[in-house]
Coordinates of C-alpha atoms in Angstrom, one line a residue:
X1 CA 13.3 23.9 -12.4
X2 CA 13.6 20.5 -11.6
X3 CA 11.7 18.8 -8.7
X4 CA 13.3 18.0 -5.5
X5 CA 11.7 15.0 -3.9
X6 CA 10.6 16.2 -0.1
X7 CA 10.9 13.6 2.1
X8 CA 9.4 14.0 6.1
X9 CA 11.7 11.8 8.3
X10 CA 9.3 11.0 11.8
X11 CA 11.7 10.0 14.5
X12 CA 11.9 10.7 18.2
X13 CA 15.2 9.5 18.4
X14 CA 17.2 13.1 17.8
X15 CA 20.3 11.4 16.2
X16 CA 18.7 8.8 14.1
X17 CA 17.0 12.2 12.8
X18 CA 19.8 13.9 12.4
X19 CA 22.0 11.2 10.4
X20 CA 19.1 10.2 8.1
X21 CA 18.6 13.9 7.4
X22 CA 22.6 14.3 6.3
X23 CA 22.5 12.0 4.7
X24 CA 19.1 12.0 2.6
X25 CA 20.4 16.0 1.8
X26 CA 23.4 15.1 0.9
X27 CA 22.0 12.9 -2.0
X28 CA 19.9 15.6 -3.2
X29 CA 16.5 15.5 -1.6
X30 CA 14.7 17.9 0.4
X31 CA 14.4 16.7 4.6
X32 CA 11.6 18.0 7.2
X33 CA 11.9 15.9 10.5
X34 CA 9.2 15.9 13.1
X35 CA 9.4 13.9 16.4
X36 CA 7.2 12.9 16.7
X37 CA 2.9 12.3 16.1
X38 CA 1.9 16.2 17.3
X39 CA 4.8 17.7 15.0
X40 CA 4.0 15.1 11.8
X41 CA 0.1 16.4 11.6
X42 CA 1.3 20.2 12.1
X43 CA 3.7 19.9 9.3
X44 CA 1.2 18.5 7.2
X45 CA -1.9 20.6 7.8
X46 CA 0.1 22.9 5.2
X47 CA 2.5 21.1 3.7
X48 CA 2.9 18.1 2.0
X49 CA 5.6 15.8 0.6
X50 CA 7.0 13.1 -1.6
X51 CA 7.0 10.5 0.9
X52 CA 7.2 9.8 4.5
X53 CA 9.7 7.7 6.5
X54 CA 7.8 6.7 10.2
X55 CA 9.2 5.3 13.0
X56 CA 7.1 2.9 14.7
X57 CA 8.1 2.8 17.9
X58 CA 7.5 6.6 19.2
X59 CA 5.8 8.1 22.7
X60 CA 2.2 8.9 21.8
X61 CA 0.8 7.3 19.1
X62 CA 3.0 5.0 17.4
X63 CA 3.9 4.7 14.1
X64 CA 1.1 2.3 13.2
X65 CA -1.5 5.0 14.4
X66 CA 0.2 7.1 12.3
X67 CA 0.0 5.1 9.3
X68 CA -3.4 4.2 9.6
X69 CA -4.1 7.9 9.9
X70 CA -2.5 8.7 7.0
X71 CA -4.4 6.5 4.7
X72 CA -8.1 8.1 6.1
X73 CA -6.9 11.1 5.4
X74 CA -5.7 13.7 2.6
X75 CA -2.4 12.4 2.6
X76 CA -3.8 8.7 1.9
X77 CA -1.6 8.3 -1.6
X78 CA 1.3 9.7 0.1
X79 CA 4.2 7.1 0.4
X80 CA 5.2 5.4 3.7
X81 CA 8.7 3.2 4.6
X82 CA 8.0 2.5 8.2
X83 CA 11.2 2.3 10.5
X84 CA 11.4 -0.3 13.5
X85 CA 13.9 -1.6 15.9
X86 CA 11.6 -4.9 17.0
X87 CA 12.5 -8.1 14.7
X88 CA 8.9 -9.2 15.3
X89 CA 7.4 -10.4 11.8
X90 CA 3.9 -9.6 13.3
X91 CA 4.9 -5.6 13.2
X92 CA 6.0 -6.0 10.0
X93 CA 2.8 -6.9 8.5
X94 CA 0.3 -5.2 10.6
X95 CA 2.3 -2.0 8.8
X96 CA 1.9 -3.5 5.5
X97 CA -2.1 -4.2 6.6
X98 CA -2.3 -0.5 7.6
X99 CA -1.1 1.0 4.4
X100 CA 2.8 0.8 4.3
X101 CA 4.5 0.6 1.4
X102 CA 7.6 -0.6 2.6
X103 CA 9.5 -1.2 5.8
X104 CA 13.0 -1.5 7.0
X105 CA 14.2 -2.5 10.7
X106 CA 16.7 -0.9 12.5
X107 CA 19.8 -0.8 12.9
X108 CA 20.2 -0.6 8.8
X109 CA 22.5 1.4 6.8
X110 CA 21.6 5.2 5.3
X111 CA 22.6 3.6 1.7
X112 CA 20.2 1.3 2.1
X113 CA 17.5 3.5 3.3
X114 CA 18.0 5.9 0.2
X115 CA 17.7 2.9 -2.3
X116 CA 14.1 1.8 -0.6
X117 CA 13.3 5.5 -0.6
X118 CA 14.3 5.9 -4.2
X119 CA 12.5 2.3 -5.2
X120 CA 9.2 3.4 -3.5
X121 CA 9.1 6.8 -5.8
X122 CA 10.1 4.9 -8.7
X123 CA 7.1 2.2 -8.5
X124 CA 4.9 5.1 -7.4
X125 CA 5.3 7.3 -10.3
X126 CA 4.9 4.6 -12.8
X127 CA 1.4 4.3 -12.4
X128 CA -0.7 5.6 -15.4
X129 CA -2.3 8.7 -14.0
X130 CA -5.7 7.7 -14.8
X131 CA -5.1 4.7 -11.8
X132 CA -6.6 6.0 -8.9
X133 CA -9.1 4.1 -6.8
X134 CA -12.8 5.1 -6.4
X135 CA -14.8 6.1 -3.7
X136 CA -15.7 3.8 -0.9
X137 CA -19.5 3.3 -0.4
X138 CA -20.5 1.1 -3.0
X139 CA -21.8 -2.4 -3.8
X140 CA -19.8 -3.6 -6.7
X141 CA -21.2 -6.6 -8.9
X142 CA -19.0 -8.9 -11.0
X143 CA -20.2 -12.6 -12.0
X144 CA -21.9 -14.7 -8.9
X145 CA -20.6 -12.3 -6.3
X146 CA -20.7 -8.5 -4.8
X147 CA -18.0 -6.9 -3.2
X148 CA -19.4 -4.1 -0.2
X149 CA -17.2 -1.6 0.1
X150 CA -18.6 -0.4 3.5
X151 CA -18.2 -3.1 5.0
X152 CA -15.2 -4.8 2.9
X153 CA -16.6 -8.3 2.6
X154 CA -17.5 -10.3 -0.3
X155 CA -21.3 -11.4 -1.0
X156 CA -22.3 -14.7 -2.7
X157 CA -25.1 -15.3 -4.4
X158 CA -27.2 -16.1 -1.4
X159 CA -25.7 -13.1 0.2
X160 CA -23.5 -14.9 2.7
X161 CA -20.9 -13.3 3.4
X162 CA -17.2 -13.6 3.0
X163 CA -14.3 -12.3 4.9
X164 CA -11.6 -10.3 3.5
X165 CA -7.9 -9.6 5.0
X166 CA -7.0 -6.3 4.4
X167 CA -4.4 -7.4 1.8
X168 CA -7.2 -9.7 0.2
X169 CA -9.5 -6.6 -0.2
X170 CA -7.0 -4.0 -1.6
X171 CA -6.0 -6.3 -4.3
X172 CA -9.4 -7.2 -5.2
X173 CA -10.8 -3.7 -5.0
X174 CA -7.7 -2.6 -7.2
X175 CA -8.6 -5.6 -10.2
X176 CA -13.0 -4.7 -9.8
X177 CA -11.8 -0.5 -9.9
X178 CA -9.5 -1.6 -13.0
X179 CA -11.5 -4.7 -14.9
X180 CA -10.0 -6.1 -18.3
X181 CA -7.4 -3.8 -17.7
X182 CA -3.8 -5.6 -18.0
X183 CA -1.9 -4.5 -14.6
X184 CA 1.9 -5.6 -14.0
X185 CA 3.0 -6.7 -10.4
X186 CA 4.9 -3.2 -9.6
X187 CA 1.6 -1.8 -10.2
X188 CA -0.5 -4.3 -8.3
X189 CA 2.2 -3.8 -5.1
X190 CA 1.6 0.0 -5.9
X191 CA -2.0 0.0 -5.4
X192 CA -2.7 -1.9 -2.7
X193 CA 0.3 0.1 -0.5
X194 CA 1.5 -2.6 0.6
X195 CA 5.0 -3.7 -0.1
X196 CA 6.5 -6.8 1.6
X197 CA 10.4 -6.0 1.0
X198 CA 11.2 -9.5 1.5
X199 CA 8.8 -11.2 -0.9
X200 CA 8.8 -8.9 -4.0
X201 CA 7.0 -9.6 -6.6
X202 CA 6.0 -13.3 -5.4
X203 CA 3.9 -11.8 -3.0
X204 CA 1.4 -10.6 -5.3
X205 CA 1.4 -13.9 -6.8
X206 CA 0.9 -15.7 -3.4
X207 CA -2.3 -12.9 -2.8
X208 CA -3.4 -13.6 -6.2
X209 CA -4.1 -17.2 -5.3
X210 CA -5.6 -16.5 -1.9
X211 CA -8.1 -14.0 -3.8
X212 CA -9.0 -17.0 -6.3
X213 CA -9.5 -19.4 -3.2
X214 CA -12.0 -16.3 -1.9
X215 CA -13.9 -16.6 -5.6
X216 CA -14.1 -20.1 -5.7
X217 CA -12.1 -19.3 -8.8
X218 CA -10.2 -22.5 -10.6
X219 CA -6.8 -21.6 -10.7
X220 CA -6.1 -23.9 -14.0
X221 CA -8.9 -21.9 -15.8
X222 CA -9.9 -19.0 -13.5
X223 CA -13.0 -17.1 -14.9
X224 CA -12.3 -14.0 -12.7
X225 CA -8.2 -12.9 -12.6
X226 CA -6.8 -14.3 -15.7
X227 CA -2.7 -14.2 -15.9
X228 CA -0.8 -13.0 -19.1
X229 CA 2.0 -14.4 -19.0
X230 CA 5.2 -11.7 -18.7
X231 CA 2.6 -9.2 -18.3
X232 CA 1.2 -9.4 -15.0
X233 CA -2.8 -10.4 -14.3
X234 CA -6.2 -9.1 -16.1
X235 CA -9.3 -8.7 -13.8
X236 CA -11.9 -10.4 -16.6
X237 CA -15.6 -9.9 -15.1
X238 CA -17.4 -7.1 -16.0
X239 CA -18.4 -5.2 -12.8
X240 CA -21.4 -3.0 -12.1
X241 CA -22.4 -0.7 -9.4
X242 CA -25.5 -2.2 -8.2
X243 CA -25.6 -0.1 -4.9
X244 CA -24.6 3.7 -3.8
X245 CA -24.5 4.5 -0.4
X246 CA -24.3 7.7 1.3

């Protein structure tokens, strides 16, 4: 039998629920709605689905809680579109920074909804299985630095430390999980789950060079993340775990 995608639609407006659940059935997937936070984490304490559309704006904790919840917990690889009605570019990235992997503000249309939907399955089920990121916990060595993944900062070789974005760090924990390993930009926006709808592709290109600034990396002949050209970028440095932590 084939699989239905299940898609959980977390509203607390009733007919925004309603119309995106019509409509999302009536193009062949499966809909739960929940109203909000309380009814999300009940649902999903024994259930789970393909991928979760999340309001932001919601009584209780918001949609950004939510998110951020999500990607502590068991449902962490779970996909997230987050919904909003603000036009405030700062919401839009602080859900990006907690783990959405895409967003769409209201009012928009259902079509356009279902393509975003069907575009965030689609990049996430491209991934080669064997892609998955490892524990946190560790100190992680690769040329003159060390990344700390307790604290996520970087460490040069006098141990100074270095801040990280969030962005910054996903990408570069991504490239030192998967080193001299070829990985194309759908895969690169895939693993850091974080999807900026408006930049595409060039925004991994734009973190790229904000990660090589962080590594003192020279851009013309960069020792660390190498590009192959109509391939995507190559993480080049050998890495070691120098450091478990409990």
């Amino acid at each position: 039998m084939d699989h239905v995608d299940h898609i959980l639609v977390v509203d607390d407006d009733r007919e925004i629920r309603e119309l995106v659940s019509s409509y999302l059935k009536k193009n062949g997937l499966r809909v739960t709605v929940a109203a909000d936070g309380r009814h999300m984490r009940s649902f999903l304490e024994t259930d789970s689905v393909d991928l979760i559309v999340l309001d932001v704006m919601m009584p209780g904790d918001d949609g950004l809680v939510l998110c951020r919840e999500l990607r502590a917990g068991k449902h962490k690889a779970t996909p997230v579109l987050m919904l909003t009605a603000r036009s405030d570019e700062t919401d839009r990235i602080i859900g990006l920074e907690m783990g959405a992997d895409d967003y769409l503000a209201k009012p928009f249309a259902a079509r356009e909804l279902l393509a975003r939907i069907n575009a965030v399955l689609r990049r996430t089920r491209m991934l080669p299985p064997n892609l998955q990121i490892s524990e946190a916990g560790q100190l992680l060595k690769f040329g003159d630095w060390q990344l700390d993944t307790s604290g996520r900062h970087l460490l040069d070789e006098q141990g100074t430390i270095v801040a990280l974005s969030g962005a910054e760090y996903r990408l570069l924990r991504v490239f030192v999980d998967h080193p001299q390993r070829v990985l194309n930009r759908d895969q690169l926006l895939n693993l850091t789950q974080g999807r900026d709808a408006e930049l595409f592709d060039r925004s991994i290109d734009l973190l790229v060079s904000r990660l090589r600034q962080r590594l003192r990396d020279d851009a013309r002949e960069p020792a660390y993340i190498k590009t192959v050209r109509s391939e995507g970028y190559v993480f080049s440095m050998p890495v070691q775990i120098t450091e478990a932590r409990s």
